[in-house]
XYZ file of C-alpha atoms in Angstrom:
773
model
C 14.370 -12.221 62.128
C 12.541 -9.022 63.424
C 12.823 -5.866 61.392
C 14.799 -2.859 62.805
C 14.962 0.762 61.774
C 16.866 3.946 61.170
C 14.935 7.265 61.368
C 14.971 10.672 59.853
C 12.558 13.464 60.919
C 9.674 14.591 58.569
C 9.183 18.106 59.628
C 10.507 20.013 56.678
C 9.690 23.590 57.861
C 12.700 25.503 58.175
C 13.154 26.799 61.627
C 13.650 30.201 62.637
C 17.266 31.319 62.113
C 16.383 34.880 61.044
C 13.809 37.548 62.650
C 10.213 37.583 63.064
C 9.947 38.297 59.014
C 9.539 34.417 59.009
C 6.080 33.205 58.718
C 4.524 31.846 61.872
C 4.016 28.248 60.418
C 8.040 28.118 60.605
C 7.934 28.912 64.373
C 5.170 26.917 65.625
C 6.256 23.484 63.864
C 4.185 20.452 63.648
C 1.257 22.214 65.360
C -1.152 20.030 63.578
C 0.246 16.892 65.662
C 0.153 18.713 69.031
C -0.810 16.459 71.873
C -0.198 18.889 74.890
C 0.471 22.488 75.880
C 1.825 24.476 78.524
C 2.648 28.227 78.901
C 4.414 30.491 80.955
C 3.765 34.285 80.644
C 6.061 36.666 82.396
C 5.873 40.658 82.405
C 7.191 40.787 78.893
C 7.644 37.193 77.411
C 5.468 34.322 76.789
C 7.064 30.851 76.660
C 5.038 28.334 75.020
C 5.983 24.451 75.103
C 4.007 21.595 73.180
C 4.685 18.277 72.621
C 3.868 17.021 69.385
C 4.178 13.778 67.123
C 6.749 13.681 64.200
C 6.346 11.568 61.040
C 9.484 10.691 59.600
C 11.028 8.018 57.252
C 12.766 5.068 58.679
C 15.399 3.073 56.556
C 14.606 -0.656 57.748
C 16.838 -3.602 57.003
C 15.652 -7.112 57.229
C 17.044 -10.459 56.570
C 15.731 -12.169 53.285
C 14.177 -15.665 53.628
C 16.756 -18.000 52.290
C 14.527 -21.269 52.456
C 14.861 -23.058 49.302
C 17.292 -20.645 47.753
C 21.174 -20.587 47.502
C 22.258 -17.990 50.031
C 25.602 -17.639 48.591
C 24.508 -16.333 45.051
C 27.024 -13.480 43.901
C 24.314 -10.908 42.886
C 22.554 -11.591 46.284
C 22.591 -8.865 48.741
C 22.847 -9.697 52.502
C 19.561 -8.327 53.632
C 16.848 -5.973 52.058
C 16.102 -2.311 52.897
C 12.780 -0.916 52.864
C 11.877 3.072 53.828
C 8.914 3.168 55.979
C 6.996 5.942 57.894
C 7.266 5.953 61.755
C 6.232 8.450 64.339
C 8.126 9.699 67.172
C 7.746 12.305 70.014
C 9.174 15.711 70.072
C 9.035 18.561 72.382
C 8.877 22.347 71.165
C 9.520 25.466 73.075
C 8.862 28.869 71.695
C 9.671 32.412 73.054
C 8.026 35.458 71.918
C 7.137 38.971 73.334
C 3.778 39.308 74.867
C 2.684 42.067 72.224
C 2.498 38.906 70.013
C 0.453 36.850 72.425
C -3.191 37.480 70.508
C -1.727 36.640 67.040
C 0.261 33.471 68.404
C -2.863 32.212 70.142
C -4.881 32.761 66.785
C -2.392 31.113 64.577
C -2.360 28.115 67.257
C -6.197 27.798 67.304
C -6.256 27.704 63.408
C -3.776 24.930 63.106
C -4.908 22.673 65.942
C -6.079 19.427 64.436
C -7.666 17.053 66.595
C -5.866 17.681 69.831
C -6.587 15.459 72.501
C -5.647 18.294 74.838
C -8.381 19.749 77.040
C -6.211 21.749 79.471
C -3.248 23.833 78.957
C -0.754 24.077 82.038
C -0.009 27.768 82.834
C 2.635 29.540 85.038
C 3.915 33.037 85.583
C 2.242 36.066 86.277
C 0.539 36.344 83.015
C -1.209 33.062 83.769
C -3.696 34.967 85.622
C -3.775 38.283 83.426
C -4.324 36.378 80.074
C -6.402 33.442 81.482
C -9.516 34.415 79.903
C -8.039 35.145 76.656
C -6.003 31.973 76.428
C -9.377 29.899 77.251
C -11.369 32.006 74.937
C -8.974 31.915 71.718
C -8.027 28.065 72.351
C -10.953 26.786 73.982
C -8.987 24.770 76.544
C -9.017 25.245 80.237
C -6.182 26.911 81.963
C -4.871 25.082 84.709
C -2.570 27.258 86.903
C 0.727 25.670 88.351
C 2.889 26.892 90.848
C 5.745 29.093 89.637
C 8.687 27.758 91.860
C 7.747 23.933 91.310
C 7.666 24.369 87.541
C 11.120 26.479 87.681
C 12.947 23.575 89.764
C 11.301 20.684 87.351
C 12.544 22.918 84.223
C 15.893 23.314 85.396
C 16.353 19.652 86.518
C 15.194 18.606 83.133
C 17.648 20.567 81.219
C 20.439 19.610 83.445
C 20.081 16.165 83.062
C 18.971 16.327 79.232
C 21.276 18.932 77.487
C 25.087 17.971 78.270
C 26.424 21.614 77.478
C 23.535 23.437 79.124
C 25.329 25.388 81.968
C 28.292 27.895 81.459
C 30.402 30.057 83.390
C 30.983 33.654 81.880
C 34.770 34.750 81.614
C 34.856 38.327 80.605
C 38.292 38.333 79.165
C 38.402 34.861 77.658
C 37.618 34.052 73.780
C 35.055 33.310 73.744
C 33.529 34.218 77.206
C 31.365 31.294 77.523
C 32.822 28.109 79.234
C 30.430 25.246 79.081
C 30.231 22.887 81.855
C 29.709 19.106 81.033
C 26.394 17.793 83.242
C 26.674 14.678 84.771
C 24.078 12.552 86.659
C 24.947 14.194 90.167
C 23.350 17.577 89.597
C 22.338 18.006 93.174
C 22.327 20.045 95.545
C 22.443 23.497 94.002
C 21.298 26.957 94.507
C 18.569 28.264 91.800
C 18.460 32.032 91.850
C 15.728 33.028 89.492
C 15.575 36.584 88.447
C 12.457 37.761 87.309
C 10.581 41.067 88.291
C 11.893 40.121 91.631
C 14.466 37.426 92.588
C 13.922 34.135 94.204
C 16.482 31.758 95.843
C 15.644 28.186 96.119
C 17.768 25.323 97.437
C 17.479 22.395 95.495
C 18.374 19.164 97.071
C 16.862 16.287 95.106
C 14.244 15.726 92.043
C 11.392 16.549 94.381
C 12.814 18.155 97.464
C 13.460 21.995 97.381
C 12.953 25.005 99.631
C 12.407 28.511 98.859
C 15.146 30.057 101.586
C 14.944 33.888 100.523
C 14.631 36.335 97.620
C 14.646 40.213 96.918
C 12.156 42.706 95.538
C 15.146 44.154 93.677
C 15.249 42.151 90.149
C 14.383 42.520 86.630
C 11.390 44.763 87.205
C 13.568 47.178 89.070
C 16.138 47.645 86.421
C 13.018 47.854 83.850
C 11.198 50.147 85.947
C 13.905 52.635 87.202
C 15.658 52.360 83.821
C 12.268 53.738 82.113
C 12.074 56.562 84.637
C 15.840 57.412 83.896
C 16.062 57.022 80.226
C 12.193 57.464 78.947
C 13.086 53.946 77.349
C 10.157 51.482 77.570
C 11.607 48.416 76.185
C 13.634 45.911 78.346
C 15.932 45.021 75.321
C 16.395 48.546 74.489
C 17.586 49.353 78.063
C 19.987 46.413 78.022
C 21.434 47.808 74.555
C 21.854 51.238 76.356
C 23.562 49.699 78.976
C 26.122 47.745 76.674
C 27.339 51.091 75.440
C 27.624 52.963 78.779
C 30.397 53.886 81.199
C 29.224 53.301 84.428
C 32.344 55.238 86.029
C 30.730 58.419 84.865
C 27.963 57.825 87.324
C 29.103 55.757 89.957
C 31.548 56.727 92.754
C 34.630 54.483 92.896
C 36.834 53.820 95.772
C 39.506 55.750 94.015
C 37.302 58.814 94.032
C 36.837 58.781 97.771
C 40.291 57.854 98.953
C 42.330 58.771 95.891
C 45.917 56.990 96.051
C 45.197 55.944 99.412
C 43.133 52.942 98.693
C 45.990 50.951 98.074
C 46.963 50.997 101.599
C 43.468 49.599 102.575
C 44.244 46.678 100.084
C 41.180 47.737 97.941
C 40.843 48.022 94.110
C 40.391 51.616 93.146
C 37.930 50.743 90.543
C 35.516 49.326 93.065
C 31.987 50.709 93.089
C 31.772 52.464 96.487
C 28.329 54.111 95.731
C 26.153 53.431 92.829
C 24.942 56.581 91.059
C 27.204 58.382 93.717
C 28.473 61.053 91.341
C 25.272 62.026 90.384
C 24.452 63.961 93.860
C 27.248 66.304 93.481
C 28.232 66.599 89.619
C 26.179 69.597 88.007
C 25.751 68.070 84.610
C 23.323 65.709 82.627
C 24.175 62.238 82.388
C 23.936 60.139 79.228
C 21.012 57.430 79.006
C 23.740 54.626 78.354
C 25.871 55.672 81.379
C 22.702 55.547 83.806
C 21.453 52.206 82.461
C 24.924 50.669 82.985
C 25.236 52.041 86.502
C 21.776 50.702 86.924
C 22.480 47.101 85.751
C 25.745 47.007 87.694
C 23.904 47.963 90.900
C 20.990 45.404 90.452
C 23.433 42.444 89.297
C 26.183 43.309 91.955
C 23.311 43.312 94.643
C 21.747 39.888 93.478
C 25.446 38.346 93.080
C 26.363 39.144 96.876
C 22.799 37.971 97.805
C 23.235 34.731 96.081
C 26.848 34.455 97.402
C 25.581 34.884 100.905
C 23.066 32.263 100.508
C 25.168 29.698 99.017
C 27.750 30.245 101.938
C 24.983 29.978 104.366
C 23.791 26.618 103.115
C 27.405 25.079 102.292
C 26.571 25.083 98.410
C 29.249 25.867 95.647
C 27.283 25.775 92.695
C 24.741 28.709 92.070
C 22.643 28.431 88.882
C 21.074 31.796 87.591
C 17.653 31.701 85.612
C 14.849 34.054 84.712
C 14.895 36.382 81.659
C 16.699 39.224 83.257
C 19.798 37.646 82.064
C 19.046 37.096 78.582
C 22.705 36.028 77.697
C 23.759 39.662 78.298
C 27.337 39.927 79.043
C 27.243 42.901 81.238
C 24.759 41.290 83.625
C 26.674 37.786 83.715
C 29.946 39.490 84.244
C 28.843 41.754 87.094
C 26.882 38.925 88.838
C 30.109 36.431 88.128
C 32.468 39.167 89.384
C 30.335 39.635 92.775
C 30.134 36.202 93.220
C 33.835 35.774 93.010
C 34.642 38.719 95.110
C 32.345 37.969 97.930
C 33.017 34.133 98.054
C 36.843 34.347 97.397
C 36.438 32.263 94.622
C 34.839 29.385 96.486
C 31.278 29.553 94.932
C 30.512 29.245 91.112
C 28.138 31.365 89.130
C 26.479 29.256 86.391
C 24.246 30.479 83.591
C 21.860 28.491 81.377
C 21.469 28.496 77.805
C 17.921 28.040 78.092
C 17.041 29.800 81.347
C 14.151 31.692 79.873
C 12.199 28.010 79.435
C 12.457 26.864 82.898
C 8.997 27.725 83.724
C 7.420 26.606 80.551
C 9.149 23.282 80.682
C 8.317 22.812 84.248
C 4.515 23.625 83.603
C 4.723 20.986 80.726
C 6.157 18.178 82.867
C 3.526 18.946 85.589
C 0.862 18.346 82.933
C 2.482 15.283 81.505
C 2.940 13.126 84.370
C 0.754 10.399 82.818
C 3.340 9.952 80.098
C 6.128 10.432 82.444
C 8.702 12.169 80.160
C 11.347 11.675 82.730
C 11.434 7.887 82.022
C 12.887 8.599 78.802
C 16.240 10.701 77.874
C 15.586 13.540 75.581
C 18.274 15.048 73.144
C 18.552 18.761 71.801
C 17.759 18.851 68.007
C 20.125 21.120 66.739
C 18.356 21.577 63.228
C 15.270 22.990 64.821
C 16.670 24.993 67.734
C 18.066 28.839 67.815
C 21.389 29.220 69.477
C 22.642 31.154 72.554
C 23.062 34.548 71.416
C 25.533 37.291 72.138
C 24.069 40.616 72.543
C 26.770 42.431 70.664
C 24.964 44.265 67.771
C 28.215 44.258 65.669
C 28.702 40.542 65.913
C 25.568 39.500 63.933
C 22.994 42.102 63.385
C 20.172 39.363 62.238
C 20.654 37.493 65.246
C 20.472 40.552 67.346
C 17.048 41.659 65.625
C 15.633 38.265 66.783
C 16.683 38.202 70.325
C 13.599 40.232 71.363
C 11.249 38.439 69.075
C 11.162 34.887 68.403
C 13.471 31.883 69.859
C 13.399 28.209 69.470
C 14.200 24.861 71.385
C 13.416 21.481 70.161
C 14.008 18.289 71.770
C 13.599 14.798 70.500
C 12.480 11.943 72.701
C 14.945 9.072 72.474
C 13.877 5.458 72.683
C 15.696 4.594 75.673
C 17.324 5.940 78.801
C 20.954 7.291 78.542
C 23.220 6.687 81.297
C 27.136 6.654 82.214
C 29.453 3.809 81.318
C 30.024 2.439 84.666
C 33.843 1.830 83.547
C 34.323 5.384 83.485
C 37.175 6.452 86.301
C 35.365 9.583 87.229
C 32.335 10.442 85.607
C 32.294 13.747 86.888
C 35.250 14.790 85.165
C 34.667 12.983 81.918
C 34.806 15.108 78.778
C 34.180 13.102 75.521
C 35.766 15.544 73.247
C 39.592 15.814 72.442
C 39.686 19.196 70.978
C 37.479 22.346 72.206
C 36.823 24.049 68.912
C 35.303 26.984 70.672
C 38.704 27.813 72.465
C 41.103 26.532 69.482
C 40.531 29.303 66.862
C 42.821 27.574 64.354
C 41.233 24.057 64.629
C 37.755 25.842 64.579
C 38.417 27.569 61.298
C 40.027 24.323 59.683
C 37.047 22.269 60.729
C 34.385 24.607 59.634
C 35.849 25.016 56.055
C 36.241 21.356 56.222
C 32.557 20.604 56.656
C 31.484 23.540 54.263
C 33.881 21.975 51.593
C 32.068 18.545 52.123
C 28.622 19.729 51.768
C 28.421 19.192 47.912
C 29.483 15.525 48.519
C 26.927 15.068 51.293
C 24.179 16.771 49.098
C 25.055 14.339 46.131
C 25.122 11.150 48.188
C 21.620 12.268 49.805
C 20.013 12.604 46.247
C 21.732 9.213 45.124
C 20.353 7.489 48.121
C 16.943 7.939 47.111
C 16.737 7.530 43.325
C 12.893 7.077 43.094
C 12.240 10.118 45.085
C 10.884 12.824 42.903
C 11.556 15.520 45.409
C 14.909 14.316 46.774
C 16.826 17.178 44.894
C 14.630 19.896 46.374
C 14.746 18.318 49.894
C 18.503 17.878 49.642
C 18.918 21.781 48.654
C 16.774 22.784 51.686
C 19.291 20.578 53.872
C 22.280 22.412 52.189
C 20.937 25.814 52.960
C 19.940 24.887 56.535
C 23.249 23.368 57.381
C 25.143 26.130 55.679
C 23.308 28.561 57.567
C 24.128 26.710 60.977
C 27.915 26.610 59.815
C 27.873 30.399 59.335
C 26.086 30.799 62.789
C 28.718 28.929 64.383
C 31.298 31.057 62.592
C 30.315 34.067 64.248
C 29.088 32.279 67.539
C 30.950 28.967 68.059
C 29.450 29.116 71.413
C 25.789 29.079 70.037
C 25.061 25.607 70.838
C 27.433 24.868 73.798
C 31.038 23.732 73.251
C 31.769 23.468 69.677
C 33.471 20.266 68.794
C 33.961 18.033 65.559
C 31.196 15.989 67.216
C 28.834 18.597 67.638
C 29.496 19.609 63.887
C 28.672 16.001 62.789
C 25.698 15.745 65.026
C 24.273 19.000 63.600
C 24.796 17.723 59.949
C 22.906 14.416 61.078
C 20.050 16.348 62.641
C 19.953 18.380 59.417
C 19.689 15.432 57.096
C 16.946 13.835 59.362
C 15.042 17.045 58.967
C 14.525 16.869 55.399
C 13.990 13.160 55.294
C 17.370 11.508 54.670
C 17.516 9.115 57.255
C 20.284 6.902 56.073
C 22.049 8.145 52.982
C 24.617 5.499 53.042
C 22.288 2.669 53.466
C 22.729 1.201 49.958
C 26.594 1.605 50.207
C 26.452 -0.237 53.554
C 24.316 -3.078 51.940
C 26.607 -3.406 49.086
C 29.787 -3.358 51.191
C 28.470 -5.812 53.679
C 27.813 -8.167 51.121
C 31.192 -8.025 49.445
C 32.879 -8.264 52.738
C 30.862 -11.331 53.795
C 32.035 -13.229 50.561
C 35.680 -12.524 51.866
C 35.370 -13.696 55.448
C 36.030 -17.295 55.086
C 39.166 -16.682 53.300
C 40.393 -14.042 55.624
C 39.595 -16.393 58.398
C 41.611 -19.250 56.701
C 44.653 -17.072 56.366
C 44.664 -15.934 59.702
C 44.318 -19.601 61.246
C 47.279 -20.508 59.207
C 49.575 -18.185 61.034
C 51.422 -19.095 64.500
C 50.011 -17.414 67.281
C 52.324 -14.287 67.615
C 52.113 -13.668 63.870
C 48.274 -13.987 64.092
C 47.940 -11.383 66.897
C 49.758 -8.730 64.830
C 47.747 -9.709 61.620
C 44.318 -9.495 63.673
C 45.432 -5.647 64.753
C 46.589 -4.942 61.163
C 43.305 -6.241 59.860
C 41.407 -3.789 62.515
C 43.236 -1.047 61.239
C 42.971 -1.661 57.651
C 39.165 -2.099 58.191
C 39.005 1.164 59.680
C 40.358 2.735 56.537
C 36.994 2.320 55.138
C 35.355 5.372 56.449
C 33.080 7.404 53.920
C 33.036 10.205 56.341
C 36.927 10.851 55.774
C 37.429 12.789 52.192
C 40.733 11.299 51.389
C 39.110 7.685 51.785
C 35.760 8.625 49.912
C 37.797 10.161 46.981
C 39.802 6.667 46.843
C 36.635 4.458 46.952
C 34.542 6.743 44.445
C 37.789 6.757 41.849
C 38.778 2.883 42.686
C 36.204 0.659 42.942
C 38.583 -2.328 43.174
C 40.245 -0.628 46.276
C 39.844 -3.558 49.094
C 41.172 -4.954 52.149
C 44.663 -5.892 50.958
C 45.021 -2.387 49.355
C 44.183 -0.576 52.904
C 46.706 -2.932 54.389
C 49.486 -1.280 52.021
C 48.333 2.180 53.018
C 48.870 1.749 56.676
C 51.898 3.593 58.303
C 54.694 1.045 58.923
C 55.478 0.344 62.521
C 56.610 1.927 65.029
C 53.073 3.786 64.699
C 52.465 7.163 65.575
C 51.221 5.930 68.864
C 52.359 2.597 69.411
C 51.722 0.152 72.563
C 51.349 -3.040 70.586
C 54.092 -4.635 72.136
C 52.830 -3.926 75.686
C 49.387 -5.435 74.341
C 51.148 -8.609 72.944
C 52.723 -9.155 76.253
C 49.256 -8.707 78.137
C 47.948 -11.557 75.815
C 50.320 -13.935 77.134
C 48.638 -13.428 80.216
C 45.126 -14.848 81.413
C 42.332 -14.175 79.223
C 39.950 -10.918 79.974
C 36.660 -11.850 81.400
C 34.536 -9.820 79.130
C 35.598 -7.229 76.404
C 33.287 -4.366 75.373
C 34.026 -3.327 71.884
C 32.684 -0.149 70.247
C 32.704 -0.792 66.431
C 32.597 1.751 63.696
C 32.149 1.296 60.207
C 29.874 -1.104 58.191
C 31.425 -3.487 55.523
C 35.225 -4.378 55.765
C 35.744 -2.671 59.093
C 33.152 -4.584 61.029
C 33.369 -8.085 59.055
C 36.985 -8.399 58.234
C 38.327 -6.230 60.758
C 36.359 -6.551 64.203
C 34.613 -9.892 63.875
C 38.157 -11.934 63.402
C 39.463 -9.652 66.561
C 36.187 -10.870 68.298
C 36.464 -14.348 67.198
C 40.115 -14.697 68.669
C 38.782 -13.111 72.076
C 36.186 -15.840 72.106
C 38.585 -18.584 71.464
C 40.616 -17.231 74.282
C 37.561 -17.680 76.617
C 36.897 -14.041 76.821
C 33.048 -13.022 76.701
C 32.512 -10.182 74.163
C 29.732 -7.309 73.968
C 29.722 -5.861 70.606
C 28.027 -2.300 70.789
C 26.906 -0.510 67.703
C 25.037 2.721 66.784
C 21.331 2.678 67.565
C 20.725 4.688 64.432
C 22.616 5.387 61.390
C 25.175 7.934 60.791
C 27.639 8.141 57.781
C 28.542 4.578 56.824
C 28.870 3.501 60.657
C 27.320 -0.055 61.259
C 24.044 0.006 63.091
C 22.833 -2.353 65.843
C 20.227 -3.693 63.406
C 22.736 -4.341 60.561
C 25.271 -5.813 63.237
C 22.456 -8.627 63.880
C 22.175 -9.527 60.288
C 25.762 -9.610 59.849
C 26.561 -11.934 62.853
C 23.826 -14.261 61.681
C 25.467 -14.567 58.323
C 28.846 -14.938 59.823
C 27.490 -17.640 62.446
C 26.421 -19.732 59.558
C 30.007 -19.610 58.064
C 31.874 -19.875 61.366
C 31.387 -22.354 64.351
C 33.235 -20.017 66.846
C 30.782 -17.337 66.219
C 27.868 -19.533 65.820
C 28.422 -21.279 69.380
C 29.327 -18.066 71.125
C 25.851 -16.360 69.838
C 24.041 -19.525 70.991
C 25.627 -19.755 74.450
C 25.430 -15.728 74.859
C 29.073 -15.487 75.070
C 28.837 -12.910 72.144
C 25.988 -10.355 72.687
C 25.216 -7.635 70.308
C 24.022 -4.317 71.885
C 23.094 -0.940 70.755
C 24.661 2.388 72.198
C 21.760 4.661 72.196
C 23.637 6.657 69.766
C 23.116 7.916 66.319
C 26.697 9.783 66.065
C 29.859 8.964 64.288
C 31.382 9.937 67.619
C 30.861 8.617 71.143
C 29.716 10.121 74.410
C 30.306 7.325 77.265
C 28.118 9.559 79.449
C 25.109 8.944 77.301
C 24.790 5.188 76.651
C 22.105 3.009 76.459
C 21.131 1.879 79.833
C 20.612 -1.805 78.803
C 24.371 -1.820 77.767
C 25.417 -0.177 81.013
C 23.454 -2.852 83.000
C 25.004 -5.722 80.586
C 28.410 -4.282 81.325
C 28.274 -4.295 84.893
C 26.671 -7.751 84.924
C 29.159 -9.488 82.856
C 32.167 -7.563 84.731
C 33.750 -6.136 81.572
C 37.535 -5.545 82.171
C 38.827 -4.365 78.514
C 36.853 -1.798 76.642
C 38.006 -1.441 72.723
C 37.078 1.698 70.926
C 37.822 1.770 67.303
C 37.799 4.589 64.758
C 38.759 8.097 64.306
C 35.473 9.665 65.506
C 35.287 7.243 68.796
C 38.824 6.936 69.557
C 40.492 10.250 68.384
C 37.888 13.138 67.893
C 36.240 11.469 71.028
C 37.567 9.542 74.121
C 41.268 9.861 73.406
C 41.997 11.386 76.829
C 39.056 9.089 78.434
C 40.141 7.467 81.651
C 38.844 3.964 82.419
C 38.674 1.809 85.536
C 39.727 -1.232 83.287
C 42.062 -1.924 80.409
C 41.373 -0.219 77.045
C 42.341 -0.026 73.584
C 41.850 2.883 71.532
C 42.933 2.400 67.676
C 42.225 4.281 64.748
C 43.659 5.100 61.151
C 44.105 9.152 60.570
C 42.415 9.839 57.640
C 42.667 13.461 57.593
C 46.060 15.091 56.814
C 45.410 17.989 58.883
C 44.715 16.078 61.887
C 47.502 13.857 61.084
C 50.039 16.637 61.008
C 48.607 18.201 63.951
C 49.339 14.937 66.034
C 52.848 14.882 64.478
C 52.124 12.047 61.833
C 51.147 11.992 58.136
C 47.820 10.644 56.453
C 47.136 6.805 57.330
C 49.157 7.151 60.562
C 48.218 4.697 63.024
C 46.753 5.132 66.843
C 47.247 1.871 68.741
C 46.794 3.122 72.347
C 46.751 0.404 74.988
C 46.036 1.714 78.664
C 46.158 0.069 81.883
C 44.496 1.980 84.872
C 46.935 2.846 87.814
C 46.767 0.639 90.775
């Protein structure tokens, strides 16, 4: 049988989560493996993109060769695990002030080893200004790329690959950032790029776009006039002044002209009638802060109105704002949003981008990488190596504020296969995987952040224990602790840093940080042992089920699924039991389950459905290794097969907690087939198919699934989806609407969550849903 692997990144440098005080090798990571570069140099900032290979450890599982041996010896594990090195691709994006360009180029030159790059793609005005310097320092030829083409390519790339890239800004919300879930249908849209000037582009498809207008009044105007008015030469300092100013001291408002009569005109008295209008008549000096605020309002309002008019003219309702004029600055975003809403009467939406400053660099990189065609892959943001979206509020987090004008990072990992929507989603454009938005729910956010902090010691201990032969495991685990702790503190202050904060994103960030320090699969040994124990119990469980009458068997199968789902090392209540009582097994788990009626109980409706014709094909998303998949899921699969239903069993592509991976499922299925003729013939006749989800998360995003799985689901005409486990069916997909019948089932293994849902620990969710006709 072929080997399969689970991977962890091998870059152990700590990414920049502080200010420029960190050494350059922690900013320009994996430079020695850099393969290709692109650079976007604007008036004040340089954005560098490069592609590198990352050496990382992979936990591989492989069947033993049982020829000539008794396969059922008690001490024999079901498969062997080996740790190997593997190489994957990563994209790095680094943003820094132009004042550092020489030092940065020197550092890059000194650390480039055997790069096969001969050309560097460059865009932005500085591509001309710094061409000679770049060629001299890096000894690479500079190939200049069209600015607009690069911007569009970059924008399309982030909208397709970063689910929470775009957000609306709502001034009085807490927090103000509301992230949009991006879906495949991103076209058409309007891109308004605010650099020194303003460019407005209508984007219709991946390659079809048109420059339709612009303005010379943009970021350069704000900077230039701001410098004249305040004698402040730095862009970020100007924004900081503006954040403290009061524009009404300088601007003439409607109420200043009409007094109380403005109400009879149907106008708000607070509307700006004339920017800087008071400065002509008032005989006094104005503060720098007030002038900067007035100037920022004037330019942002102008850009917002212009964007709105072009959007209406071209019948577009989405406008993305890019370019580093915005910089996530609240006053700028608030004014542009207000302007768009005011002039479009709410029909046009102003959207901002978390990585708007990188669009040109990403596009330039893609232009130079067409022979590799990065667009044929899906990419995922690596939370361990990326800086978060920063609030410019200096009181909020001074260390973050100090960094905003210096260095900022984005890292993206190439995924092994393209990810697409599950074809069975009722409406992909409105699908939101996550059940609770922790950005919005302060009480839930406080609980879950504390929960993940308290679990950190246990994760560190588990990581070290998983690599007993490693001399530096303790040191690496400590670095993991510091990195993940630091991420949790950032998210306490800025829950919006990486998009919508959810239990899923907290789990994914933890997995990314574990991989960062070469802990690709801390539960591999636990899973190996539990799979071995469960396989030995399988024949006895099947004999017990086969002895039951039809109706009793259906309930026993469901209780088995639920009892199996208790075995979740990611839940503290369970891991405490498993650590303290090694004898805790399948029967004990059944005793833990809530008695019927369950917290959510559609079982009677499900039983009635089973009395009808069999389903054509069931898609089952499995959860945990060991007892869960072997004694819970496989007996359920076997029953469906016996009814004449084909089954697609989907498991994680990569490891997360003790979730079963695709590679482990192949071996488990092989061992079960040797014991059970129903499973054996179903595998041989391809009525039972094992597939990977494309995910390495304890949760499930049905809008980012392996393309091969999606194709198979469509080909086989799947008409039942079974989603099992707390992460997949409660934290995510609890409200997911599908075009076919679905079963969502889980045992609630967190007392706070159980209480919130109106139950107690080990309450049962059994949700059978039929789509409306």
